[in-house]
């Protein structure tokens, strides 16, 4: 089956400031679930100027304790891999992330884009599509997908609030129209 989560937000800050805030968003006291984020690969294509980054995030396992009775869910941490392609010239950054934990039972993938807003070139549009599907857990598939969907929606909203807070701290009030 599977569940999807779509997010769309416009940050009233320039693209460069939004991307810089995104890249230093975690770890953050506002979201204690993200323990660490480490860049494992970074390279710049000299012909296009595109900067490629691969990061690994270690997050606390947020599966409710009652569901951790299932042996495979008893892990303390979950790892996520994020790849990004930053094109400073075209003012966009594409991001793909997926879960490295429980891959034989679950698939969690997100695709996101930061780009200059069509409404205002000093604003930045953020679009994210996430999909989670769980297999091999029998009757728990639907329960786990429902939990994951709720967690993903709440996580996306929390991430947006953290970005807004960081932007306000680092850049001041949002830009007006």
XYZ file of C-alpha atoms in Angstrom:
177
model
C 0.000 0.000 0.000
C 2.023 3.002 1.215
C 1.337 6.568 2.244
C 2.475 9.853 0.747
C 3.064 13.268 2.270
C 3.317 16.463 0.203
C 4.620 19.768 1.583
C 4.769 23.179 -0.063
C 6.137 26.286 1.672
C 7.403 29.700 0.591
C 10.170 31.197 2.703
C 10.262 34.978 2.375
C 14.057 34.946 2.279
C 16.532 34.742 -0.622
C 17.509 31.318 -1.937
C 21.125 31.498 -0.704
C 20.053 32.203 2.893
C 17.425 29.454 2.868
C 19.858 26.834 1.540
C 22.536 27.862 4.057
C 19.996 27.485 6.882
C 18.840 24.107 5.554
C 22.392 22.784 5.489
C 22.971 23.692 9.146
C 19.450 22.924 10.406
C 20.425 19.770 12.329
C 21.286 18.869 15.007
C 19.054 21.400 16.723
C 17.580 21.625 20.240
C 14.113 22.079 18.684
C 14.290 18.528 17.314
C 16.108 16.166 19.631
C 15.319 13.181 17.367
C 18.186 14.121 15.024
C 21.367 13.076 16.832
C 23.939 13.881 14.150
C 24.403 14.798 10.497
C 27.696 14.070 8.776
C 28.855 14.977 5.272
C 30.321 11.795 3.781
C 30.931 13.117 0.267
C 31.094 16.554 -1.305
C 32.250 17.558 -4.753
C 31.798 20.405 -7.208
C 31.421 19.913 -10.929
C 33.723 22.612 -12.288
C 31.967 22.716 -15.668
C 28.419 23.238 -14.290
C 29.144 24.672 -10.826
C 26.763 22.117 -9.271
C 27.741 21.068 -5.748
C 26.905 17.476 -4.841
C 26.674 16.444 -1.175
C 25.907 13.161 0.495
C 25.053 13.297 4.192
C 24.151 10.626 6.716
C 21.798 11.538 9.532
C 21.484 9.469 12.698
C 18.088 9.824 14.336
C 16.512 8.353 17.437
C 14.127 5.496 16.795
C 10.723 7.126 17.309
C 8.645 3.981 16.843
C 6.332 3.758 19.874
C 7.547 1.417 22.610
C 4.535 -0.864 22.235
C 5.448 -1.529 18.588
C 9.071 -2.222 19.523
C 7.960 -5.584 20.856
C 8.499 -6.642 17.243
C 12.165 -7.649 17.206
C 13.209 -5.754 14.049
C 11.916 -2.462 15.479
C 14.070 -2.605 18.635
C 16.985 -0.612 17.208
C 18.000 2.536 19.166
C 18.800 4.664 16.090
C 17.766 4.998 12.466
C 20.070 6.160 9.660
C 18.992 8.319 6.735
C 20.986 9.114 3.615
C 20.490 12.469 1.919
C 21.916 13.467 -1.444
C 21.693 17.034 -2.710
C 22.549 18.863 -5.907
C 22.970 22.600 -5.402
C 22.972 24.725 -8.552
C 23.881 28.246 -7.365
C 23.672 29.646 -10.896
C 20.061 28.560 -11.442
C 19.217 29.059 -7.761
C 17.823 25.617 -7.066
C 18.734 22.623 -4.955
C 17.302 19.144 -5.434
C 17.402 16.720 -2.504
C 16.751 12.989 -2.335
C 16.735 11.091 0.920
C 15.897 7.591 2.027
C 16.078 5.415 5.103
C 19.041 3.044 5.421
C 17.488 1.141 8.347
C 14.809 -1.546 7.937
C 15.290 -1.594 4.147
C 14.033 -5.185 3.926
C 10.713 -4.153 5.546
C 10.190 -0.476 4.806
C 10.846 2.088 2.137
C 10.968 5.762 3.077
C 11.881 8.182 0.304
C 11.677 11.948 0.086
C 12.310 14.237 -2.844
C 12.586 17.949 -2.178
C 13.390 21.098 -4.096
C 14.385 24.559 -2.994
C 14.063 27.109 -5.800
C 13.647 30.788 -6.406
C 9.975 31.687 -6.023
C 7.993 32.618 -9.118
C 6.085 35.178 -6.987
C 9.193 37.050 -5.881
C 12.871 36.390 -6.790
C 13.860 37.258 -3.185
C 11.726 34.410 -1.815
C 12.365 30.669 -1.893
C 9.888 27.930 -2.643
C 10.195 24.545 -0.925
C 8.414 21.490 -2.315
C 8.688 18.048 -0.721
C 7.129 14.708 -1.593
C 7.585 11.792 0.764
C 6.481 8.197 0.454
C 6.546 5.420 3.009
C 5.580 1.830 2.380
C 5.950 -1.063 4.771
C 5.940 -4.749 3.884
C 6.648 -7.943 5.727
C 5.090 -6.852 9.036
C 1.756 -8.608 8.428
C -1.176 -6.945 10.152
C 1.178 -4.246 11.518
C 1.832 -2.819 8.025
C -1.149 -0.434 8.193
C -0.482 0.539 11.823
C 3.164 1.320 11.084
C 2.304 3.224 7.880
C -0.259 5.338 9.748
C 2.294 6.126 12.473
C 4.980 6.865 9.872
C 2.658 9.136 7.897
C 1.765 11.167 10.997
C 5.417 11.354 12.047
C 6.508 12.436 8.548
C 3.849 15.200 8.394
C 4.741 16.464 11.871
C 8.455 16.224 11.080
C 8.032 18.276 7.907
C 6.140 20.987 9.799
C 8.733 20.972 12.589
C 11.515 21.249 9.996
C 9.793 24.286 8.458
C 9.442 25.931 11.891
C 13.156 25.302 12.595
C 14.083 26.805 9.217
C 11.951 29.881 9.900
C 13.538 30.300 13.340
C 17.091 29.950 11.949
C 16.354 32.376 9.121
C 14.901 34.940 11.489
C 17.891 34.599 13.865
C 20.482 34.826 11.094
C 18.815 37.199 8.629
C 16.223 39.212 10.536
C 12.567 39.622 9.626
C 11.262 38.047 6.386
C 11.325 40.147 3.245
C 8.060 41.867 2.336
C 6.598 41.759 -1.127
